[in-house]
């Protein structure tokens, strides 16, 4: 496996994002409502993070999949309540691949117009126009429009519909991200086709990047949760002894660290492959990363809860925010079983349907 080794610019990006993410981090549930999301979104836009997947004059994205991975991991670790994954990556990448008008993409990069992606009820794929009545808008804070596909055929068109008052918005199981459901299907006259038809390779590219950044978000949350509980174990005294000296605690945390490092390695390769490998290889790497991260993140979340003990099960503590974040990441665009089946199909040379790519 080829790992994405960060160059000097990417190292600087990681350091910068660590600082930026810290300014919008949630240390407990009360913080979520107090964070200035508009200011945080503006900071991401000012740093150029919202336009990473907008294409330049040569047709290449201005930022790589590795860059997007770095940003997603930092924001996931901070439990930042900003729709970077849903808007700046999933939605903007779809718009760019469909050849959306440059002015629309520029507004997305400036942070002045936000889109989200509509998913089918089990969150495993993009919704079509026929299924808008049951579609779910993922990570949709501040989004004015949502994106769906015209149909489930081999070359669907990208369709934009307004969210507006027709969507019932609210927090997801993950309190740091917002979802919306349509209370009534949008009128056909409100649906706007954008750009050119999306070929199977386009949808494979999109899904490969989408799976990768979702997994990167989970890796960030896993790492931060583990770092926090390790620090806690160095301070918490039980029976007159620091709990971090107990061998059982040490083994649990060591196993969790192995999961974090392995997940990071899988995501790192998938992030590189998203732009550099052919679509099928990129998709295989992304499904592999998503499957492993979905499994590992649950184990890490359980370990964190166990090491914290009773305090970790209280509403005021941060532990359940990490658990909620990774549990939602596990389901978006398919859980571990979904990705493992896709890996098997790709290994056997079978192409999934485009919307399931």
PDB file of C-alpha atoms in Angstrom, residues 81-341:
ATOM      1  CA  UNK A  81     -20.352  22.014  13.935  1.00  0.00           C
ATOM      2  CA  UNK A  82     -19.519  23.190  10.402  1.00  0.00           C
ATOM      3  CA  UNK A  83     -20.787  21.423   7.241  1.00  0.00           C
ATOM      4  CA  UNK A  84     -17.375  21.032   5.617  1.00  0.00           C
ATOM      5  CA  UNK A  85     -17.912  17.404   4.601  1.00  0.00           C
ATOM      6  CA  UNK A  86     -21.486  17.837   3.409  1.00  0.00           C
ATOM      7  CA  UNK A  87     -21.140  21.177   1.660  1.00  0.00           C
ATOM      8  CA  UNK A  88     -17.511  21.923   0.768  1.00  0.00           C
ATOM      9  CA  UNK A  89     -16.667  18.376  -0.321  1.00  0.00           C
ATOM     10  CA  UNK A  90     -19.682  16.204  -1.161  1.00  0.00           C
ATOM     11  CA  UNK A  91     -21.784  18.957  -2.742  1.00  0.00           C
ATOM     12  CA  UNK A  92     -19.008  21.020  -4.330  1.00  0.00           C
ATOM     13  CA  UNK A  93     -17.371  17.941  -5.841  1.00  0.00           C
ATOM     14  CA  UNK A  94     -20.671  16.930  -7.447  1.00  0.00           C
ATOM     15  CA  UNK A  95     -21.149  20.413  -8.845  1.00  0.00           C
ATOM     16  CA  UNK A  96     -17.603  20.492 -10.215  1.00  0.00           C
ATOM     17  CA  UNK A  97     -17.860  17.060 -11.833  1.00  0.00           C
ATOM     18  CA  UNK A  98     -21.137  18.050 -13.491  1.00  0.00           C
ATOM     19  CA  UNK A  99     -19.554  21.198 -14.910  1.00  0.00           C
ATOM     20  CA  UNK A 100     -21.653  23.656 -12.933  1.00  0.00           C
ATOM     21  CA  UNK A 101     -21.426  27.347 -13.933  1.00  0.00           C
ATOM     22  CA  UNK A 102     -18.220  29.005 -12.693  1.00  0.00           C
ATOM     23  CA  UNK A 103     -20.103  31.717 -10.801  1.00  0.00           C
ATOM     24  CA  UNK A 104     -22.025  29.104  -8.802  1.00  0.00           C
ATOM     25  CA  UNK A 105     -18.795  27.300  -7.914  1.00  0.00           C
ATOM     26  CA  UNK A 106     -17.182  30.602  -6.964  1.00  0.00           C
ATOM     27  CA  UNK A 107     -20.021  31.359  -4.552  1.00  0.00           C
ATOM     28  CA  UNK A 108     -19.530  27.935  -3.012  1.00  0.00           C
ATOM     29  CA  UNK A 109     -15.792  28.584  -2.645  1.00  0.00           C
ATOM     30  CA  UNK A 110     -16.470  32.025  -1.121  1.00  0.00           C
ATOM     31  CA  UNK A 111     -18.861  30.489   1.389  1.00  0.00           C
ATOM     32  CA  UNK A 112     -21.701  32.761   0.282  1.00  0.00           C
ATOM     33  CA  UNK A 113     -23.852  29.918  -1.071  1.00  0.00           C
ATOM     34  CA  UNK A 114     -24.083  26.471   0.459  1.00  0.00           C
ATOM     35  CA  UNK A 115     -25.402  23.245  -1.013  1.00  0.00           C
ATOM     36  CA  UNK A 116     -25.956  19.872   0.537  1.00  0.00           C
ATOM     37  CA  UNK A 117     -26.480  16.389  -0.910  1.00  0.00           C
ATOM     38  CA  UNK A 118     -29.764  14.513  -0.606  1.00  0.00           C
ATOM     39  CA  UNK A 119     -29.386  10.887   0.470  1.00  0.00           C
ATOM     40  CA  UNK A 120     -31.827   7.991   0.432  1.00  0.00           C
ATOM     41  CA  UNK A 121     -33.425   7.128   3.812  1.00  0.00           C
ATOM     42  CA  UNK A 122     -30.727   4.644   4.891  1.00  0.00           C
ATOM     43  CA  UNK A 123     -28.033   7.221   3.907  1.00  0.00           C
ATOM     44  CA  UNK A 124     -26.237   4.751   1.639  1.00  0.00           C
ATOM     45  CA  UNK A 125     -26.563   6.633  -1.657  1.00  0.00           C
ATOM     46  CA  UNK A 126     -27.646   9.806  -3.430  1.00  0.00           C
ATOM     47  CA  UNK A 127     -31.385  10.300  -3.749  1.00  0.00           C
ATOM     48  CA  UNK A 128     -33.066  10.675  -7.115  1.00  0.00           C
ATOM     49  CA  UNK A 129     -35.777  13.160  -8.020  1.00  0.00           C
ATOM     50  CA  UNK A 130     -38.379  10.420  -7.714  1.00  0.00           C
ATOM     51  CA  UNK A 131     -37.398   9.859  -4.091  1.00  0.00           C
ATOM     52  CA  UNK A 132     -37.243  13.469  -2.876  1.00  0.00           C
ATOM     53  CA  UNK A 133     -40.237  12.983  -0.599  1.00  0.00           C
ATOM     54  CA  UNK A 134     -38.217  10.666   1.656  1.00  0.00           C
ATOM     55  CA  UNK A 135     -34.734  12.087   1.064  1.00  0.00           C
ATOM     56  CA  UNK A 136     -32.470  13.278   3.855  1.00  0.00           C
ATOM     57  CA  UNK A 137     -30.228  16.323   3.516  1.00  0.00           C
ATOM     58  CA  UNK A 138     -26.977  15.493   5.297  1.00  0.00           C
ATOM     59  CA  UNK A 139     -24.764  18.044   7.075  1.00  0.00           C
ATOM     60  CA  UNK A 140     -26.949  20.866   5.845  1.00  0.00           C
ATOM     61  CA  UNK A 141     -26.448  23.797   8.230  1.00  0.00           C
ATOM     62  CA  UNK A 142     -27.023  26.993   6.266  1.00  0.00           C
ATOM     63  CA  UNK A 143     -27.632  25.213   2.945  1.00  0.00           C
ATOM     64  CA  UNK A 144     -30.131  26.913   0.666  1.00  0.00           C
ATOM     65  CA  UNK A 145     -30.216  24.170  -1.980  1.00  0.00           C
ATOM     66  CA  UNK A 146     -29.828  20.409  -2.102  1.00  0.00           C
ATOM     67  CA  UNK A 147     -28.504  18.172  -4.853  1.00  0.00           C
ATOM     68  CA  UNK A 148     -29.992  14.941  -6.180  1.00  0.00           C
ATOM     69  CA  UNK A 149     -29.762  12.857  -9.342  1.00  0.00           C
ATOM     70  CA  UNK A 150     -32.336  12.954 -12.118  1.00  0.00           C
ATOM     71  CA  UNK A 151     -32.647   9.151 -12.151  1.00  0.00           C
ATOM     72  CA  UNK A 152     -30.740   5.965 -11.417  1.00  0.00           C
ATOM     73  CA  UNK A 153     -29.520   5.450 -14.986  1.00  0.00           C
ATOM     74  CA  UNK A 154     -25.908   5.235 -16.209  1.00  0.00           C
ATOM     75  CA  UNK A 155     -25.608   8.970 -16.946  1.00  0.00           C
ATOM     76  CA  UNK A 156     -27.985  10.944 -14.709  1.00  0.00           C
ATOM     77  CA  UNK A 157     -28.139  14.708 -14.551  1.00  0.00           C
ATOM     78  CA  UNK A 158     -27.457  16.660 -11.380  1.00  0.00           C
ATOM     79  CA  UNK A 159     -30.606  18.339 -10.085  1.00  0.00           C
ATOM     80  CA  UNK A 160     -30.746  21.228  -7.614  1.00  0.00           C
ATOM     81  CA  UNK A 161     -33.807  21.859  -5.450  1.00  0.00           C
ATOM     82  CA  UNK A 162     -34.374  24.552  -2.802  1.00  0.00           C
ATOM     83  CA  UNK A 163     -34.517  23.469   0.818  1.00  0.00           C
ATOM     84  CA  UNK A 164     -36.239  26.562   2.162  1.00  0.00           C
ATOM     85  CA  UNK A 165     -39.307  26.117   4.334  1.00  0.00           C
ATOM     86  CA  UNK A 166     -40.103  22.732   2.787  1.00  0.00           C
ATOM     87  CA  UNK A 167     -37.402  21.069   4.882  1.00  0.00           C
ATOM     88  CA  UNK A 168     -37.707  20.154   8.540  1.00  0.00           C
ATOM     89  CA  UNK A 169     -34.250  20.874   9.928  1.00  0.00           C
ATOM     90  CA  UNK A 170     -32.760  19.654  13.171  1.00  0.00           C
ATOM     91  CA  UNK A 171     -29.763  17.977  14.782  1.00  0.00           C
ATOM     92  CA  UNK A 172     -28.923  14.441  13.792  1.00  0.00           C
ATOM     93  CA  UNK A 173     -27.999  11.720  16.254  1.00  0.00           C
ATOM     94  CA  UNK A 174     -24.669  13.520  15.989  1.00  0.00           C
ATOM     95  CA  UNK A 175     -25.409  16.809  17.748  1.00  0.00           C
ATOM     96  CA  UNK A 176     -22.637  18.615  15.872  1.00  0.00           C
ATOM     97  CA  UNK A 177     -24.251  18.193  12.445  1.00  0.00           C
ATOM     98  CA  UNK A 178     -27.638  19.147  11.059  1.00  0.00           C
ATOM     99  CA  UNK A 179     -29.952  17.071   8.887  1.00  0.00           C
ATOM    100  CA  UNK A 180     -33.196  17.961   7.123  1.00  0.00           C
ATOM    101  CA  UNK A 181     -36.145  16.026   5.800  1.00  0.00           C
ATOM    102  CA  UNK A 182     -38.662  17.302   3.297  1.00  0.00           C
ATOM    103  CA  UNK A 183     -42.102  17.732   4.799  1.00  0.00           C
ATOM    104  CA  UNK A 184     -43.417  17.716   1.232  1.00  0.00           C
ATOM    105  CA  UNK A 185     -41.716  16.878  -2.043  1.00  0.00           C
ATOM    106  CA  UNK A 186     -40.494  20.008  -3.869  1.00  0.00           C
ATOM    107  CA  UNK A 187     -42.520  21.097  -6.867  1.00  0.00           C
ATOM    108  CA  UNK A 188     -41.216  19.882 -10.211  1.00  0.00           C
ATOM    109  CA  UNK A 189     -40.915  23.497 -11.351  1.00  0.00           C
ATOM    110  CA  UNK A 190     -38.394  24.139  -8.567  1.00  0.00           C
ATOM    111  CA  UNK A 191     -36.010  21.404  -9.758  1.00  0.00           C
ATOM    112  CA  UNK A 192     -33.117  22.792 -11.802  1.00  0.00           C
ATOM    113  CA  UNK A 193     -30.788  20.611 -13.854  1.00  0.00           C
ATOM    114  CA  UNK A 194     -27.168  21.654 -13.632  1.00  0.00           C
ATOM    115  CA  UNK A 195     -24.307  20.995 -16.018  1.00  0.00           C
ATOM    116  CA  UNK A 196     -23.759  17.916 -18.118  1.00  0.00           C
ATOM    117  CA  UNK A 197     -24.747  14.282 -17.479  1.00  0.00           C
ATOM    118  CA  UNK A 198     -22.612  12.492 -14.898  1.00  0.00           C
ATOM    119  CA  UNK A 199     -20.829   9.484 -16.361  1.00  0.00           C
ATOM    120  CA  UNK A 200     -20.181   6.336 -14.275  1.00  0.00           C
ATOM    121  CA  UNK A 201     -16.531   7.368 -13.873  1.00  0.00           C
ATOM    122  CA  UNK A 202     -17.649  10.748 -12.510  1.00  0.00           C
ATOM    123  CA  UNK A 203     -19.889   9.118  -9.908  1.00  0.00           C
ATOM    124  CA  UNK A 204     -17.138   6.678  -8.972  1.00  0.00           C
ATOM    125  CA  UNK A 205     -14.713   9.577  -8.481  1.00  0.00           C
ATOM    126  CA  UNK A 206     -17.269  11.422  -6.390  1.00  0.00           C
ATOM    127  CA  UNK A 207     -18.074   8.462  -4.189  1.00  0.00           C
ATOM    128  CA  UNK A 208     -14.383   7.635  -3.704  1.00  0.00           C
ATOM    129  CA  UNK A 209     -13.662  11.137  -2.413  1.00  0.00           C
ATOM    130  CA  UNK A 210     -16.869  11.272  -0.377  1.00  0.00           C
ATOM    131  CA  UNK A 211     -16.173   7.980   1.396  1.00  0.00           C
ATOM    132  CA  UNK A 212     -12.604   9.094   2.073  1.00  0.00           C
ATOM    133  CA  UNK A 213     -13.454  12.423   3.708  1.00  0.00           C
ATOM    134  CA  UNK A 214     -16.213  10.836   5.788  1.00  0.00           C
ATOM    135  CA  UNK A 215     -13.700   8.258   7.001  1.00  0.00           C
ATOM    136  CA  UNK A 216     -11.171  11.052   7.637  1.00  0.00           C
ATOM    137  CA  UNK A 217     -13.720  12.881   9.774  1.00  0.00           C
ATOM    138  CA  UNK A 218     -14.135   9.699  11.827  1.00  0.00           C
ATOM    139  CA  UNK A 219     -10.362   9.260  12.154  1.00  0.00           C
ATOM    140  CA  UNK A 220     -10.072  12.790  13.520  1.00  0.00           C
ATOM    141  CA  UNK A 221     -12.786  12.112  16.086  1.00  0.00           C
ATOM    142  CA  UNK A 222     -11.251   8.763  17.035  1.00  0.00           C
ATOM    143  CA  UNK A 223      -7.821  10.282  17.614  1.00  0.00           C
ATOM    144  CA  UNK A 224      -9.110  13.225  19.631  1.00  0.00           C
ATOM    145  CA  UNK A 225     -11.321  11.002  21.777  1.00  0.00           C
ATOM    146  CA  UNK A 226      -8.432   8.654  22.506  1.00  0.00           C
ATOM    147  CA  UNK A 227      -6.021  11.517  23.270  1.00  0.00           C
ATOM    148  CA  UNK A 228      -8.538  12.926  25.722  1.00  0.00           C
ATOM    149  CA  UNK A 229      -9.121   9.696  27.583  1.00  0.00           C
ATOM    150  CA  UNK A 230      -5.387   8.911  27.760  1.00  0.00           C
ATOM    151  CA  UNK A 231      -4.829  12.329  29.355  1.00  0.00           C
ATOM    152  CA  UNK A 232      -7.675  11.566  31.763  1.00  0.00           C
ATOM    153  CA  UNK A 233      -6.110   8.232  32.716  1.00  0.00           C
ATOM    154  CA  UNK A 234      -2.953  10.093  33.784  1.00  0.00           C
ATOM    155  CA  UNK A 235      -4.945  12.181  36.262  1.00  0.00           C
ATOM    156  CA  UNK A 236      -7.778   9.967  37.509  1.00  0.00           C
ATOM    157  CA  UNK A 237      -6.996   8.189  40.768  1.00  0.00           C
ATOM    158  CA  UNK A 238      -8.795   5.008  41.817  1.00  0.00           C
ATOM    159  CA  UNK A 239      -7.920   2.981  44.907  1.00  0.00           C
ATOM    160  CA  UNK A 240      -5.080   5.404  45.521  1.00  0.00           C
ATOM    161  CA  UNK A 241      -3.471   4.776  42.129  1.00  0.00           C
ATOM    162  CA  UNK A 242      -3.571   6.495  38.745  1.00  0.00           C
ATOM    163  CA  UNK A 243      -5.797   4.383  36.505  1.00  0.00           C
ATOM    164  CA  UNK A 244      -3.301   4.820  33.685  1.00  0.00           C
ATOM    165  CA  UNK A 245      -0.966   2.496  35.588  1.00  0.00           C
ATOM    166  CA  UNK A 246      -3.461  -0.382  35.368  1.00  0.00           C
ATOM    167  CA  UNK A 247      -2.382  -2.887  32.752  1.00  0.00           C
ATOM    168  CA  UNK A 248      -5.938  -3.466  31.568  1.00  0.00           C
ATOM    169  CA  UNK A 249      -6.358   0.253  30.825  1.00  0.00           C
ATOM    170  CA  UNK A 250      -3.006   0.371  29.060  1.00  0.00           C
ATOM    171  CA  UNK A 251      -3.914  -2.579  26.825  1.00  0.00           C
ATOM    172  CA  UNK A 252      -7.292  -1.099  25.941  1.00  0.00           C
ATOM    173  CA  UNK A 253      -5.757   2.236  24.994  1.00  0.00           C
ATOM    174  CA  UNK A 254      -2.936   0.553  23.064  1.00  0.00           C
ATOM    175  CA  UNK A 255      -5.456  -1.475  21.039  1.00  0.00           C
ATOM    176  CA  UNK A 256      -7.422   1.710  20.343  1.00  0.00           C
ATOM    177  CA  UNK A 257      -4.246   3.436  19.156  1.00  0.00           C
ATOM    178  CA  UNK A 258      -3.556   0.568  16.747  1.00  0.00           C
ATOM    179  CA  UNK A 259      -7.070   1.013  15.341  1.00  0.00           C
ATOM    180  CA  UNK A 260      -6.500   4.759  14.904  1.00  0.00           C
ATOM    181  CA  UNK A 261      -3.167   4.294  13.126  1.00  0.00           C
ATOM    182  CA  UNK A 262      -4.501   1.564  10.830  1.00  0.00           C
ATOM    183  CA  UNK A 263      -7.572   3.622   9.952  1.00  0.00           C
ATOM    184  CA  UNK A 264      -5.359   6.627   9.258  1.00  0.00           C
ATOM    185  CA  UNK A 265      -3.181   4.558   6.926  1.00  0.00           C
ATOM    186  CA  UNK A 266      -6.209   3.316   4.975  1.00  0.00           C
ATOM    187  CA  UNK A 267      -7.649   6.811   4.666  1.00  0.00           C
ATOM    188  CA  UNK A 268      -4.277   8.255   3.693  1.00  0.00           C
ATOM    189  CA  UNK A 269      -3.967   5.912   0.730  1.00  0.00           C
ATOM    190  CA  UNK A 270      -7.587   6.455  -0.295  1.00  0.00           C
ATOM    191  CA  UNK A 271      -7.061  10.236  -0.219  1.00  0.00           C
ATOM    192  CA  UNK A 272      -4.082   9.917  -2.545  1.00  0.00           C
ATOM    193  CA  UNK A 273      -5.935   7.503  -4.826  1.00  0.00           C
ATOM    194  CA  UNK A 274      -8.983   9.792  -5.101  1.00  0.00           C
ATOM    195  CA  UNK A 275      -7.083  11.955  -7.602  1.00  0.00           C
ATOM    196  CA  UNK A 276      -4.139   9.854  -8.729  1.00  0.00           C
ATOM    197  CA  UNK A 277      -5.535   6.348  -9.316  1.00  0.00           C
ATOM    198  CA  UNK A 278      -8.080   5.244 -11.902  1.00  0.00           C
ATOM    199  CA  UNK A 279     -11.730   5.455 -10.759  1.00  0.00           C
ATOM    200  CA  UNK A 280     -12.117   1.768  -9.883  1.00  0.00           C
ATOM    201  CA  UNK A 281      -8.858   1.669  -7.894  1.00  0.00           C
ATOM    202  CA  UNK A 282      -9.817   4.889  -6.098  1.00  0.00           C
ATOM    203  CA  UNK A 283     -13.229   3.451  -5.269  1.00  0.00           C
ATOM    204  CA  UNK A 284     -11.714   0.206  -3.990  1.00  0.00           C
ATOM    205  CA  UNK A 285      -9.335   2.128  -1.730  1.00  0.00           C
ATOM    206  CA  UNK A 286     -12.151   4.342  -0.455  1.00  0.00           C
ATOM    207  CA  UNK A 287     -14.478   1.443   0.340  1.00  0.00           C
ATOM    208  CA  UNK A 288     -11.620  -0.321   2.120  1.00  0.00           C
ATOM    209  CA  UNK A 289     -10.939   2.774   4.216  1.00  0.00           C
ATOM    210  CA  UNK A 290     -14.623   3.282   4.979  1.00  0.00           C
ATOM    211  CA  UNK A 291     -15.151  -0.359   5.987  1.00  0.00           C
ATOM    212  CA  UNK A 292     -12.147  -0.484   8.301  1.00  0.00           C
ATOM    213  CA  UNK A 293     -12.842   2.919   9.835  1.00  0.00           C
ATOM    214  CA  UNK A 294     -16.504   2.061  10.426  1.00  0.00           C
ATOM    215  CA  UNK A 295     -15.484  -1.042  12.361  1.00  0.00           C
ATOM    216  CA  UNK A 296     -12.546   0.515  14.204  1.00  0.00           C
ATOM    217  CA  UNK A 297     -14.361   3.703  15.208  1.00  0.00           C
ATOM    218  CA  UNK A 298     -16.992   1.749  17.108  1.00  0.00           C
ATOM    219  CA  UNK A 299     -14.307  -0.160  19.013  1.00  0.00           C
ATOM    220  CA  UNK A 300     -12.476   3.068  19.864  1.00  0.00           C
ATOM    221  CA  UNK A 301     -15.680   4.791  20.979  1.00  0.00           C
ATOM    222  CA  UNK A 302     -16.500   1.867  23.265  1.00  0.00           C
ATOM    223  CA  UNK A 303     -12.991   1.863  24.726  1.00  0.00           C
ATOM    224  CA  UNK A 304     -13.159   5.593  25.423  1.00  0.00           C
ATOM    225  CA  UNK A 305     -16.479   5.190  27.216  1.00  0.00           C
ATOM    226  CA  UNK A 306     -15.143   2.319  29.323  1.00  0.00           C
ATOM    227  CA  UNK A 307     -11.964   4.121  30.382  1.00  0.00           C
ATOM    228  CA  UNK A 308     -13.870   7.249  31.352  1.00  0.00           C
ATOM    229  CA  UNK A 309     -16.196   5.090  33.424  1.00  0.00           C
ATOM    230  CA  UNK A 310     -19.327   6.692  34.873  1.00  0.00           C
ATOM    231  CA  UNK A 311     -18.380  10.257  33.991  1.00  0.00           C
ATOM    232  CA  UNK A 312     -18.228   9.370  30.297  1.00  0.00           C
ATOM    233  CA  UNK A 313     -21.922   8.434  30.330  1.00  0.00           C
ATOM    234  CA  UNK A 314     -23.115  11.834  31.540  1.00  0.00           C
ATOM    235  CA  UNK A 315     -24.739  14.355  29.200  1.00  0.00           C
ATOM    236  CA  UNK A 316     -22.333  17.113  30.176  1.00  0.00           C
ATOM    237  CA  UNK A 317     -19.223  15.128  29.178  1.00  0.00           C
ATOM    238  CA  UNK A 318     -17.687  15.254  25.710  1.00  0.00           C
ATOM    239  CA  UNK A 319     -17.377  11.468  25.308  1.00  0.00           C
ATOM    240  CA  UNK A 320     -20.826  10.921  23.828  1.00  0.00           C
ATOM    241  CA  UNK A 321     -20.253  13.682  21.270  1.00  0.00           C
ATOM    242  CA  UNK A 322     -17.329  11.718  19.842  1.00  0.00           C
ATOM    243  CA  UNK A 323     -19.377   8.521  19.895  1.00  0.00           C
ATOM    244  CA  UNK A 324     -22.269  10.213  18.107  1.00  0.00           C
ATOM    245  CA  UNK A 325     -19.973  11.712  15.472  1.00  0.00           C
ATOM    246  CA  UNK A 326     -18.344   8.415  14.514  1.00  0.00           C
ATOM    247  CA  UNK A 327     -21.639   6.518  14.645  1.00  0.00           C
ATOM    248  CA  UNK A 328     -23.134   8.841  12.034  1.00  0.00           C
ATOM    249  CA  UNK A 329     -19.957   8.646   9.932  1.00  0.00           C
ATOM    250  CA  UNK A 330     -20.342   4.853  10.004  1.00  0.00           C
ATOM    251  CA  UNK A 331     -23.714   5.074   8.241  1.00  0.00           C
ATOM    252  CA  UNK A 332     -23.252   7.854   5.675  1.00  0.00           C
ATOM    253  CA  UNK A 333     -22.836   6.371   2.167  1.00  0.00           C
ATOM    254  CA  UNK A 334     -23.064   2.866   3.588  1.00  0.00           C
ATOM    255  CA  UNK A 335     -21.967   1.046   6.708  1.00  0.00           C
ATOM    256  CA  UNK A 336     -19.095  -1.449   6.999  1.00  0.00           C
ATOM    257  CA  UNK A 337     -21.124  -4.307   5.497  1.00  0.00           C
ATOM    258  CA  UNK A 338     -22.103  -2.145   2.515  1.00  0.00           C
ATOM    259  CA  UNK A 339     -18.477  -1.191   1.842  1.00  0.00           C
ATOM    260  CA  UNK A 340     -17.231  -4.753   2.290  1.00  0.00           C
ATOM    261  CA  UNK A 341     -19.746  -5.991  -0.292  1.00  0.00           C
TER     262      UNK A 341
END
